[in-house]
Short mmCIF file of C-alpha atoms and ligand atoms in Angstrom, two decimals:
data_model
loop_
_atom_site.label_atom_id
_atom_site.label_comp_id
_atom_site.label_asym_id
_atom_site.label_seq_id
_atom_site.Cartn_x
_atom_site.Cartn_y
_atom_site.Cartn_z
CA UNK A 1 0.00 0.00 0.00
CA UNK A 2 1.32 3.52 -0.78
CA UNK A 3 1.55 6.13 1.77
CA UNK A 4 0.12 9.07 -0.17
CA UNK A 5 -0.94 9.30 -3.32
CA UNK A 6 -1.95 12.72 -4.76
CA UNK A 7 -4.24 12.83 -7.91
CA UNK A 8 -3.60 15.69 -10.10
CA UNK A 9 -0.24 17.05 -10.96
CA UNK A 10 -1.33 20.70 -11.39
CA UNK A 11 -0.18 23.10 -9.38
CA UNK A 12 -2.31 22.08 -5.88
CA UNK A 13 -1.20 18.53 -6.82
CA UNK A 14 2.45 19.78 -6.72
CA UNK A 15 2.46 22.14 -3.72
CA UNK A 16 0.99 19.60 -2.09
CA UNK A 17 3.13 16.97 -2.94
CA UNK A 18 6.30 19.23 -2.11
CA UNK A 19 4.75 20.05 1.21
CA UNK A 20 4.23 16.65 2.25
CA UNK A 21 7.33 14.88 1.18
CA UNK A 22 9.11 17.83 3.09
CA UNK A 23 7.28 16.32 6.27
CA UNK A 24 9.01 12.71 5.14
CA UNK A 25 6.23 11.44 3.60
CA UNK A 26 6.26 9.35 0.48
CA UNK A 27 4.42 10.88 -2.24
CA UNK A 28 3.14 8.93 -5.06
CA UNK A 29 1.26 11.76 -7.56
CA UNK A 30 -0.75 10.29 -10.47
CA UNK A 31 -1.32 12.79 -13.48
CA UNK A 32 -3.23 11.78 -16.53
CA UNK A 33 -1.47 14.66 -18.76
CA UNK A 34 1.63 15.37 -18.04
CA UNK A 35 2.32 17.57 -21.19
CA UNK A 36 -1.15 19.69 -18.82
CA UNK A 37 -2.74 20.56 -22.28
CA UNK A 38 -6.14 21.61 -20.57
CA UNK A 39 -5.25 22.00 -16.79
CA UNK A 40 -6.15 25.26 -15.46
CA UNK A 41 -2.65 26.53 -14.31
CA UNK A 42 -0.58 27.07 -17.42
CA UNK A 43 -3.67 29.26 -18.72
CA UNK A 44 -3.70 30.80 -16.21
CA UNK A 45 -3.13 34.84 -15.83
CA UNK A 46 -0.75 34.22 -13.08
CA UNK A 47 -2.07 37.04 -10.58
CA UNK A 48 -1.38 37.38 -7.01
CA UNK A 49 -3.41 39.43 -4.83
CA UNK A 50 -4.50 39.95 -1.21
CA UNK A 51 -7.18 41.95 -1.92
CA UNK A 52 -10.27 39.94 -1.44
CA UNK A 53 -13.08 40.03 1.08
CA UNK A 54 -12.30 36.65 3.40
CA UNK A 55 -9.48 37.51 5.72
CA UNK A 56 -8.37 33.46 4.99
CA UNK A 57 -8.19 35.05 1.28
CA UNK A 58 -6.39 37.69 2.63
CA UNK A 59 -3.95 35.60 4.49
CA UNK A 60 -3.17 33.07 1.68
CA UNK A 61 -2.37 36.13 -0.71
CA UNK A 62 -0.03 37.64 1.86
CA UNK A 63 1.31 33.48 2.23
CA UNK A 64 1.61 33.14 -1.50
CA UNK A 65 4.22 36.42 -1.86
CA UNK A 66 6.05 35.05 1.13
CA UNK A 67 6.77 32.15 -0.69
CA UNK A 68 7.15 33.20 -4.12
CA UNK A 69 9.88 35.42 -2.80
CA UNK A 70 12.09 32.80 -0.94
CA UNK A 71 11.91 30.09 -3.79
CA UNK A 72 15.28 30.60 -5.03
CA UNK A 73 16.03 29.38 -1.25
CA UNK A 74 13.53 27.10 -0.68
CA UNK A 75 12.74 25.14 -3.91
CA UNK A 76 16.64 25.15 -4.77
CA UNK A 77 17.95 21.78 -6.48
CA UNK A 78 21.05 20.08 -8.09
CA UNK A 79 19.00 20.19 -10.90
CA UNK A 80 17.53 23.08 -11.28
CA UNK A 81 19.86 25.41 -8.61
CA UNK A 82 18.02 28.90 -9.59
CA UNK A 83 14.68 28.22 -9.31
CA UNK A 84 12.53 31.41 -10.21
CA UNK A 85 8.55 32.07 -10.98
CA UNK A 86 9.49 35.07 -12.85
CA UNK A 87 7.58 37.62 -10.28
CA UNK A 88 6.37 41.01 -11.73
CA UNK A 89 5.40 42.83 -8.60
CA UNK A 90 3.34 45.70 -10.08
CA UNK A 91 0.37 45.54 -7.44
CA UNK A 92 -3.04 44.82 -8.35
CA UNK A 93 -5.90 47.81 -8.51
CA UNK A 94 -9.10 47.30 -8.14
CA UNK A 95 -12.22 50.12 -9.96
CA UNK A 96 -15.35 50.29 -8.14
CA UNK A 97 -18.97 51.54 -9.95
CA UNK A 98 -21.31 52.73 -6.79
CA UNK A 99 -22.81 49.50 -6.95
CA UNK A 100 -20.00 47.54 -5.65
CA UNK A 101 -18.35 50.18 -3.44
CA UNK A 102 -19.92 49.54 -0.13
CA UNK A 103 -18.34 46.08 -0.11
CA UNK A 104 -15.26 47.03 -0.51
CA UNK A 105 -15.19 49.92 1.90
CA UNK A 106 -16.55 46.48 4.26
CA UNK A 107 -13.71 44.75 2.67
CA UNK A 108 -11.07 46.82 3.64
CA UNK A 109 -11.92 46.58 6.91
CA UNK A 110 -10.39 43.07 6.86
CA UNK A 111 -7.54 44.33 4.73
CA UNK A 112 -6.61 46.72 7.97
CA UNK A 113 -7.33 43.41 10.49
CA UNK A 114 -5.11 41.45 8.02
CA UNK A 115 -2.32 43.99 7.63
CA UNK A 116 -2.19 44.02 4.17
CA UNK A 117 -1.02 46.90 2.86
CA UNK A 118 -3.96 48.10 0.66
CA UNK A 119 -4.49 51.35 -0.19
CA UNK A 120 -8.11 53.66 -1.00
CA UNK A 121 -8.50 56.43 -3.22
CA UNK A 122 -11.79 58.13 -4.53
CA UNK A 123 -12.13 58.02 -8.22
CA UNK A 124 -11.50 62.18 -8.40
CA UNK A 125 -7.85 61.44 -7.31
CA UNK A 126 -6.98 58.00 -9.38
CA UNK A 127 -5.66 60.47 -12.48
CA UNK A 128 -3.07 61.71 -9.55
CA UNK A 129 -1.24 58.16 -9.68
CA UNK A 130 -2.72 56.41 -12.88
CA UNK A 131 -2.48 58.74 -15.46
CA UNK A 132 -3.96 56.90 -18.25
CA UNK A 133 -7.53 56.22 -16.47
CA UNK A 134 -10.51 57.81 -17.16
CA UNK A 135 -11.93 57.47 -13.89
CA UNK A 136 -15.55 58.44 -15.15
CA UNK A 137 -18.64 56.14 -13.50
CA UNK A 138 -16.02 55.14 -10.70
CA UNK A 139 -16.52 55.62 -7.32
CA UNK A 140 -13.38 54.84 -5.50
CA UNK A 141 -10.51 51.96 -6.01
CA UNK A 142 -8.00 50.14 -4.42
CA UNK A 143 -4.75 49.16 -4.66
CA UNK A 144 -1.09 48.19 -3.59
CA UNK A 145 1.66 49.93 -4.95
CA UNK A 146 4.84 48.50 -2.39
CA UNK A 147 5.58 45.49 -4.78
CA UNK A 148 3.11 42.93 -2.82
CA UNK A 149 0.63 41.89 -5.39
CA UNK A 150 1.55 40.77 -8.96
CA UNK A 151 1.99 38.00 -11.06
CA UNK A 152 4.55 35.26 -11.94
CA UNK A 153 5.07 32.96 -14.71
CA UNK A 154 2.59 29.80 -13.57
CA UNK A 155 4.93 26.87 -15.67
CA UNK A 156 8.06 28.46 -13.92
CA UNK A 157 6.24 28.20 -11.07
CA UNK A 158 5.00 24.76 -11.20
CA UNK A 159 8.52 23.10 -12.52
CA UNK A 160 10.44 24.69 -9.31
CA UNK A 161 7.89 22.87 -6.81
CA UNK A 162 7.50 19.81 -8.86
CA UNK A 163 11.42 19.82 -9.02
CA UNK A 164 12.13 20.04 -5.40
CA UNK A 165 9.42 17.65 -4.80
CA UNK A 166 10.78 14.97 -6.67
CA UNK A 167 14.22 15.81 -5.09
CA UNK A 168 12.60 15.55 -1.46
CA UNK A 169 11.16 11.90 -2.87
CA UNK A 170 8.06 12.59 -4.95
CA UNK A 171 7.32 10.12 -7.92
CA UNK A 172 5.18 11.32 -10.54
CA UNK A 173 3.27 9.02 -12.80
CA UNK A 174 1.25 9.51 -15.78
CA UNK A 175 -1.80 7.41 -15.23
CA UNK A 176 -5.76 8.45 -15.69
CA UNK A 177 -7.84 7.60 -12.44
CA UNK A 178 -10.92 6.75 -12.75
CA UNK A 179 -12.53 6.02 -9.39
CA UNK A 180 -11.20 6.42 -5.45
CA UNK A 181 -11.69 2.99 -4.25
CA UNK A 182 -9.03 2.16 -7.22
CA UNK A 183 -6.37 3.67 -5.06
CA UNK A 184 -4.65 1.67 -2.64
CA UNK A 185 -3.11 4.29 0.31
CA UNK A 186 -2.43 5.44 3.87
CA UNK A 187 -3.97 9.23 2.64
CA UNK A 188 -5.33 9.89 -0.86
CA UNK A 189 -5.57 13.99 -1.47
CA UNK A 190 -7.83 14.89 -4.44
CA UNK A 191 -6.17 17.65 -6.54
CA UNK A 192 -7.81 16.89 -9.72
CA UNK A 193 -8.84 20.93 -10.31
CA UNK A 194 -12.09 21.40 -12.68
CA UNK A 195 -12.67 17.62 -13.55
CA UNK A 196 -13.48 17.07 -9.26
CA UNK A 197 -17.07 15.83 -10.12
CA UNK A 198 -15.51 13.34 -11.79
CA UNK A 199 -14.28 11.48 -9.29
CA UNK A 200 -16.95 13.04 -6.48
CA UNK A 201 -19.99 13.38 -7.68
CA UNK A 202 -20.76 15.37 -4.56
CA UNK A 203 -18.39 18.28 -4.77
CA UNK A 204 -19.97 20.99 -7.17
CA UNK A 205 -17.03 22.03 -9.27
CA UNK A 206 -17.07 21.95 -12.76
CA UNK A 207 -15.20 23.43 -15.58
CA UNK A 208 -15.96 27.16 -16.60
CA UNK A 209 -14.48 28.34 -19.87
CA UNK A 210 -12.92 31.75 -19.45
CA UNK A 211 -11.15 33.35 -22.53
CA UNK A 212 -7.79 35.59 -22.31
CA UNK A 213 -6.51 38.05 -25.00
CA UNK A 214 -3.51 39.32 -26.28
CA UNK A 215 -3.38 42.61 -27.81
CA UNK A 216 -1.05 45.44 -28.43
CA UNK A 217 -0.97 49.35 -28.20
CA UNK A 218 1.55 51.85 -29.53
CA UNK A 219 1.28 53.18 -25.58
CA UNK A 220 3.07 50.81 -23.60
CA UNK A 221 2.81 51.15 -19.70
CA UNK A 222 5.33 48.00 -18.83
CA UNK A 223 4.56 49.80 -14.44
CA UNK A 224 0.86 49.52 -15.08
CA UNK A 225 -1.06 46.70 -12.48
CA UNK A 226 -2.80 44.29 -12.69
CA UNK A 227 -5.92 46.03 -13.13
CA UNK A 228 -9.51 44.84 -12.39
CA UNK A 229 -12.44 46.95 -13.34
CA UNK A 230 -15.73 45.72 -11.57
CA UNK A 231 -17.93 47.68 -13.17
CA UNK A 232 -17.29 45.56 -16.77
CA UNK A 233 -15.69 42.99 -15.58
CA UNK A 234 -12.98 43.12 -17.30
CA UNK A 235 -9.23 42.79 -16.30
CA UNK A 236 -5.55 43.37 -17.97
CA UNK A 237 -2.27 43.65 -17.83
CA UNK A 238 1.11 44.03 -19.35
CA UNK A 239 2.52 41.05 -21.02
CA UNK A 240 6.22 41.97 -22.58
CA UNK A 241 5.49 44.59 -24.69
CA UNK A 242 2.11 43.88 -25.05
CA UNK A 243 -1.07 43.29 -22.75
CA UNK A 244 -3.38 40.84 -21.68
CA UNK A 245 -7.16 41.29 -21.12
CA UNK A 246 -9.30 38.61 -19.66
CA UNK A 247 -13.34 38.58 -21.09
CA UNK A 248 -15.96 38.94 -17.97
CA UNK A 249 -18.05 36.46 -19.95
CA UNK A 250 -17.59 32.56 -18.75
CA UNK A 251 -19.28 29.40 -20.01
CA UNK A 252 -20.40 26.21 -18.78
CA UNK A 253 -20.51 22.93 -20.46
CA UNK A 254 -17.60 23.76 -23.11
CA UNK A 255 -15.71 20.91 -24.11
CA UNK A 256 -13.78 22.88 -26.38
CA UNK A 257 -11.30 25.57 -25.20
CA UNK A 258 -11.52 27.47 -28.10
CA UNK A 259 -11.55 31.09 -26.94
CA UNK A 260 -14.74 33.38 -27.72
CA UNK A 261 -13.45 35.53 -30.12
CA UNK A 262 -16.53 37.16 -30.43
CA UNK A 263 -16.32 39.06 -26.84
CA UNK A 264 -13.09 40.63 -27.88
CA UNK A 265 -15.39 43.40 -29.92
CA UNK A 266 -18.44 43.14 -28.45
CA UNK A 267 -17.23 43.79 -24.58
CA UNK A 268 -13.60 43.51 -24.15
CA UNK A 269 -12.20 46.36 -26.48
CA UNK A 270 -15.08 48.81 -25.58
CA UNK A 271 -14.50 48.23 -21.88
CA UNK A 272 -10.83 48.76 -22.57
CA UNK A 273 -11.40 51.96 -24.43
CA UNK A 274 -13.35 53.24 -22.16
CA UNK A 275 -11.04 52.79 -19.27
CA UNK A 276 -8.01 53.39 -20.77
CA UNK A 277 -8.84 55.84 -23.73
CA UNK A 278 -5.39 55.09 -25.54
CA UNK A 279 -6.81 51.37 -25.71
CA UNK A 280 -8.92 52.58 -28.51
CA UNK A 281 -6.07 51.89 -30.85
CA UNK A 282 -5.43 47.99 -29.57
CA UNK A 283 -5.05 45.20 -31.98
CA UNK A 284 -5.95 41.56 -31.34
CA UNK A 285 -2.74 39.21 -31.33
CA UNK A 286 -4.15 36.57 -30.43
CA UNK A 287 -5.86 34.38 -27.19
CA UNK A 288 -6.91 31.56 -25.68
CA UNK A 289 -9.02 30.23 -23.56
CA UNK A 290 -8.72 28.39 -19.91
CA UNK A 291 -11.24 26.26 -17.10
CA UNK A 292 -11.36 27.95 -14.09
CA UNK A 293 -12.39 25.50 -11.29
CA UNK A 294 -15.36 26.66 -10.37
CA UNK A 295 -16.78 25.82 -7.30
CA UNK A 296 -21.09 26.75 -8.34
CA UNK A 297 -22.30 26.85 -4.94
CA UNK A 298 -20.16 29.88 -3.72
CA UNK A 299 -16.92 30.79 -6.03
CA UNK A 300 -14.81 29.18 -3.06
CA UNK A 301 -11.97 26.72 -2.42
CA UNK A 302 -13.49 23.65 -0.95
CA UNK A 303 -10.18 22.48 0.73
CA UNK A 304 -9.99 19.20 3.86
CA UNK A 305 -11.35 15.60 4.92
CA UNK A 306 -13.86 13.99 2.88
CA UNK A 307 -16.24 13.05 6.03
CA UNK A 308 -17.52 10.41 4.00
CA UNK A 309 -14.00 8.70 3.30
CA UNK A 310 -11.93 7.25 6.38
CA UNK A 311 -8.57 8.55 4.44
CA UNK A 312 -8.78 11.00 1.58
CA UNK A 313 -8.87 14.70 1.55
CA UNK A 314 -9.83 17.40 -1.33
CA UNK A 315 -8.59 21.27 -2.76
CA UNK A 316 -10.28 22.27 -5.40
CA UNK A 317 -12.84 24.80 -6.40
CA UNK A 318 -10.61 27.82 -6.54
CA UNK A 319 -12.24 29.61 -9.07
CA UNK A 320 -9.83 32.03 -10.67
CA UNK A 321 -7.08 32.12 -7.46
CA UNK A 322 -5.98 28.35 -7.38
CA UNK A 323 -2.57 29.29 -8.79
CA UNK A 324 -1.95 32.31 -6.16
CA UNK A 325 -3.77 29.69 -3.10
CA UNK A 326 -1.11 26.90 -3.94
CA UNK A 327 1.48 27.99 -1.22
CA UNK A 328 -0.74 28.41 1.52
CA UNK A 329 -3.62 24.99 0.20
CA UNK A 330 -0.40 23.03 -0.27
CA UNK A 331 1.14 23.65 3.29
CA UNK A 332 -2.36 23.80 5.22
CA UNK A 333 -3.61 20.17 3.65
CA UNK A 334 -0.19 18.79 4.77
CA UNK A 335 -0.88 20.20 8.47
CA UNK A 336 -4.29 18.89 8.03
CA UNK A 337 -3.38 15.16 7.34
CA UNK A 338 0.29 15.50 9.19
CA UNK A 339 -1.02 16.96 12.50
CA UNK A 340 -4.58 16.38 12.33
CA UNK A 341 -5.52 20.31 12.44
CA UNK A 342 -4.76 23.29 10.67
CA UNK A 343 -1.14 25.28 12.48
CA UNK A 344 -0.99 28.07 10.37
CA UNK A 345 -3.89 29.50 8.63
CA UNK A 346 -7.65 28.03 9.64
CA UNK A 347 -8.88 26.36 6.03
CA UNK A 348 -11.81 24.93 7.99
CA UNK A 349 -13.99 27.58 6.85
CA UNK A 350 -13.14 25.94 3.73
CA UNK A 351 -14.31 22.82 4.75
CA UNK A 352 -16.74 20.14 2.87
CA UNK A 353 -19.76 20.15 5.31
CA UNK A 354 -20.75 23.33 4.15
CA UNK A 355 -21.24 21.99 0.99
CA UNK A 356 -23.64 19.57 1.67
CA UNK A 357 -25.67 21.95 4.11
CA UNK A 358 -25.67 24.48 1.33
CA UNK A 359 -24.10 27.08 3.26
CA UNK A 360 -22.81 29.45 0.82
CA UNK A 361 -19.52 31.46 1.69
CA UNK A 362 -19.20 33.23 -1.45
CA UNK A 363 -16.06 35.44 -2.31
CA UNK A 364 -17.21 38.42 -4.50
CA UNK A 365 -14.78 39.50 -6.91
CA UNK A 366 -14.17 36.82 -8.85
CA UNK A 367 -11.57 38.22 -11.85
C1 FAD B 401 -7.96 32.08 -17.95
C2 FAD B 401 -7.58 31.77 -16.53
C3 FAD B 401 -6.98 32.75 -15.75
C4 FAD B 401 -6.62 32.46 -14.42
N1 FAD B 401 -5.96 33.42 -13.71
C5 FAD B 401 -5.53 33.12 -12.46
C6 FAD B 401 -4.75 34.07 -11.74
O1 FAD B 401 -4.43 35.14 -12.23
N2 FAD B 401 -4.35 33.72 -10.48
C7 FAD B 401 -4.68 32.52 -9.91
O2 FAD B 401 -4.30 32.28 -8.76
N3 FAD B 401 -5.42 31.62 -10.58
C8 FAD B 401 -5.84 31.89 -11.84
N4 FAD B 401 -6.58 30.97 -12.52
C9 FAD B 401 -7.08 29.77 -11.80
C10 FAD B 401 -6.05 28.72 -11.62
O3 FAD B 401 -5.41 28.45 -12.85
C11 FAD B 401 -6.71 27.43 -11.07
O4 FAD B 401 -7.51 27.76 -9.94
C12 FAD B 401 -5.64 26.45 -10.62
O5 FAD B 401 -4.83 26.11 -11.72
C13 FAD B 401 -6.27 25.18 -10.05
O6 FAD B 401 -5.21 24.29 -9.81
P1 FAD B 401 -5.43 22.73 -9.79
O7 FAD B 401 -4.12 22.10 -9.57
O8 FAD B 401 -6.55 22.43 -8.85
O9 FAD B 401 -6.00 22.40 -11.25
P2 FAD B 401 -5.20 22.17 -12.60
O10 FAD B 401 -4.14 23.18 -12.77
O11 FAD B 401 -6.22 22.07 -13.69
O12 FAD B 401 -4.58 20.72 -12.39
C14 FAD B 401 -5.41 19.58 -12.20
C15 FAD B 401 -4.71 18.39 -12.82
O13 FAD B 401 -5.39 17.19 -12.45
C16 FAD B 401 -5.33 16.28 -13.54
N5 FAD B 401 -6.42 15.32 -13.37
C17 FAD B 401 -7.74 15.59 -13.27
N6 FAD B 401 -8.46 14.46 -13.08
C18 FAD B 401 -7.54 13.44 -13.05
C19 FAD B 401 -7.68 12.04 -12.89
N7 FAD B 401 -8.88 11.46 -12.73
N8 FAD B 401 -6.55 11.27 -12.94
C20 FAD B 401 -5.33 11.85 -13.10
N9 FAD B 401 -5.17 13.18 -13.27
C21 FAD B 401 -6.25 13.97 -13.23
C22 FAD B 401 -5.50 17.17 -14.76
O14 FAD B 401 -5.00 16.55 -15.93
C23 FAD B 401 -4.71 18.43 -14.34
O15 FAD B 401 -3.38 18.40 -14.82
C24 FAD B 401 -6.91 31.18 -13.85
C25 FAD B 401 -7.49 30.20 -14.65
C26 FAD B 401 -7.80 30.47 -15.98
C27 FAD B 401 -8.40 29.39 -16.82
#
């Protein structure tokens, strides 16, 4: 019988795997694509934030730049002795319409609890410190601007921790798996991302097609944020000389990932435009498209023990932050199974029975 096995090689199966073989366990992790064609986290936009409205949100942002920063330490190996995630640490900012303001001034509160460095401005005083805004229909916005929040390259990312997990002992597998009671193991851990139901019919996460562009402007701003604007939905930033934009529009039962070119004219340009005015002269380079992981009762990880299962436990659900909730999922499961309770950050609001009582914990915000 194995000790562990982990299925899912993405980038919770990894973090995971790294955590617990750094505890001395043996890790056995079972990925049916290894070349990750369709997972979630090479698609990804690679963002890193602690601005959200759950201070365990909060806290696994502020965990996730912590770590990012101390990988060329921490995930060092013989074979790969520079280990880097490519960080671009231009902040995040977030635009607020009146209709969303309120939550955020209520958000902020647990920004101040959490200590996380985010700042407030009304919308008259945004074209003080973003120059190229056009503020108009905003109420207020916030951001970081001390090199907190950002984004990193996700493949970089994943190869350091998969790396360093193999060094500490991990074996990784290709193999497709296509029921629990299959494996054979002290502790299974689910990390299977969007395809969950799969496997557990009872967890409500499913794949949601979101589509990413890639478009240039003769105005480059290479300093500009990561920047979300709630009243369209839409979000961008630099990419090399160019930008990316991600659509607010997401679909359900899409077995294709072909992206919806179609939005780039009808709402993602205008929105641009509109926000930026220099946008107006953007041309499409291309796109494509990604699953989030989306959790459809309440946009939230669903991370810890199966109760219905003596010995396997679950992260998944993350619906748009899985990449920037690896760190902290990865080391808080590994608590979970090592210790028998979380030691750094609580999860267990996170936890599986308030799926099946229905009790919705939903993050708003979801970029
Ligand atoms: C367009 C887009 C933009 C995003 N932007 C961000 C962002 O800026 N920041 C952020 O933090 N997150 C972002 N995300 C979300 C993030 O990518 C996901 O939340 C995260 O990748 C989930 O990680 P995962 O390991 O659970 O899933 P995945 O990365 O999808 O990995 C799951 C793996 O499990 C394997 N698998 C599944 N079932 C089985 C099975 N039965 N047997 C064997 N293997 C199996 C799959 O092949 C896959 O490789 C974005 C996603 C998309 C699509």
């Amino acid at each position: 019988m194995d000790d562990v096995v982990v299925v899912g090689g993405g980038i919770i199966g990894v973090a995971t795997a790294y955590f617990l073989s750094k505890e001395g366990r043996k890790v056995r992790v079972i990925e049916r694509d290894p070349a990750y064609k369709k997972a979630s986290f090479p698609l990804s936009l690679g963002g890193f934030r602690r601005q959200f409205f759950q201070k365990e949100n909060i806290n696994l942002g502020k965990f996730a730049l912590e770590f990012i920063s101390n990988i060329s330490n921490t995930l060092k190996t013989e074979k790969n002795p520079n280990p880097t995630a490519s960080m671009v640490p231009n902040g995040y900012l977030l635009l607020f319409g009146p209709d969303h303001a309120e939550e955020q001034y209520e958000a902020l509160k647990n920004h101040k609890a959490c200590d996380a460095g985010t700042k407030n401005i009304p919308s008259s005083k945004l074209k003080e410190i973003f120059s190229w805004i056009n503020p108009e229909g905003l109420e207020t916005a916030t951001y970081t601007d001390s090199k907190i929040e950002g984004w990193i390259d996700p493949h970089m990312f994943h190869n350091a921790l998969k790396n360093k997990a193999i060094e500490l002992g991990a074996k990784f597998e290709k193999g497709d798996v296509k029921k629990i009671s299959d494996i054979k193991a002290k502790t299974i851990v689910s990390a299977a991302g969007c395809w969950t139901k799969e496997l557990l019919d009872d967890i409500p996460v499913v794949p949601q097609k979101h589509t990413v562009f890639r478009v240039k402007c003769p105005k480059h701003y290479p300093d500009m944020p990561l920047t979300g604007d709630l009243p369209s939905g839409v979000y961008w930033r630099p990419e090399g000389k160019e930008y990316l934009a991600g659509s607010p529009n997401s679909k359900f039962d899409c077995p294709d990932l072909e992206p919806e070119w179609e939005d780039f004219e009808s709402l993602v340009w205008p929105a641009l435009a509109n926000r930026v005015p220099e946008f107006e002269q953007l041309k499409l380079t291309g796109g494509w498209a990604g699953y989030y992981d989306c959790n459809v009762l309440d946009n939230n990880a669903i991370v810890g023990k199966h109760p219905k299962y003596e010995n396997l436990f679950l992260a998944t659900g993350f619906t748009g932050r899985g990449l920037m909730q690896s760190p902290g999922i990865g080391r808080g499961l590994t608590e979970l199974i090592t210790t028998g309770k979380y030691q750094t950050i609580d999860l267990s609001c996170f936890g599986i029975d308030r799926i099946f009582a229905k009790k919705k914990r939903t993050e708003p915000y979801v970029l």
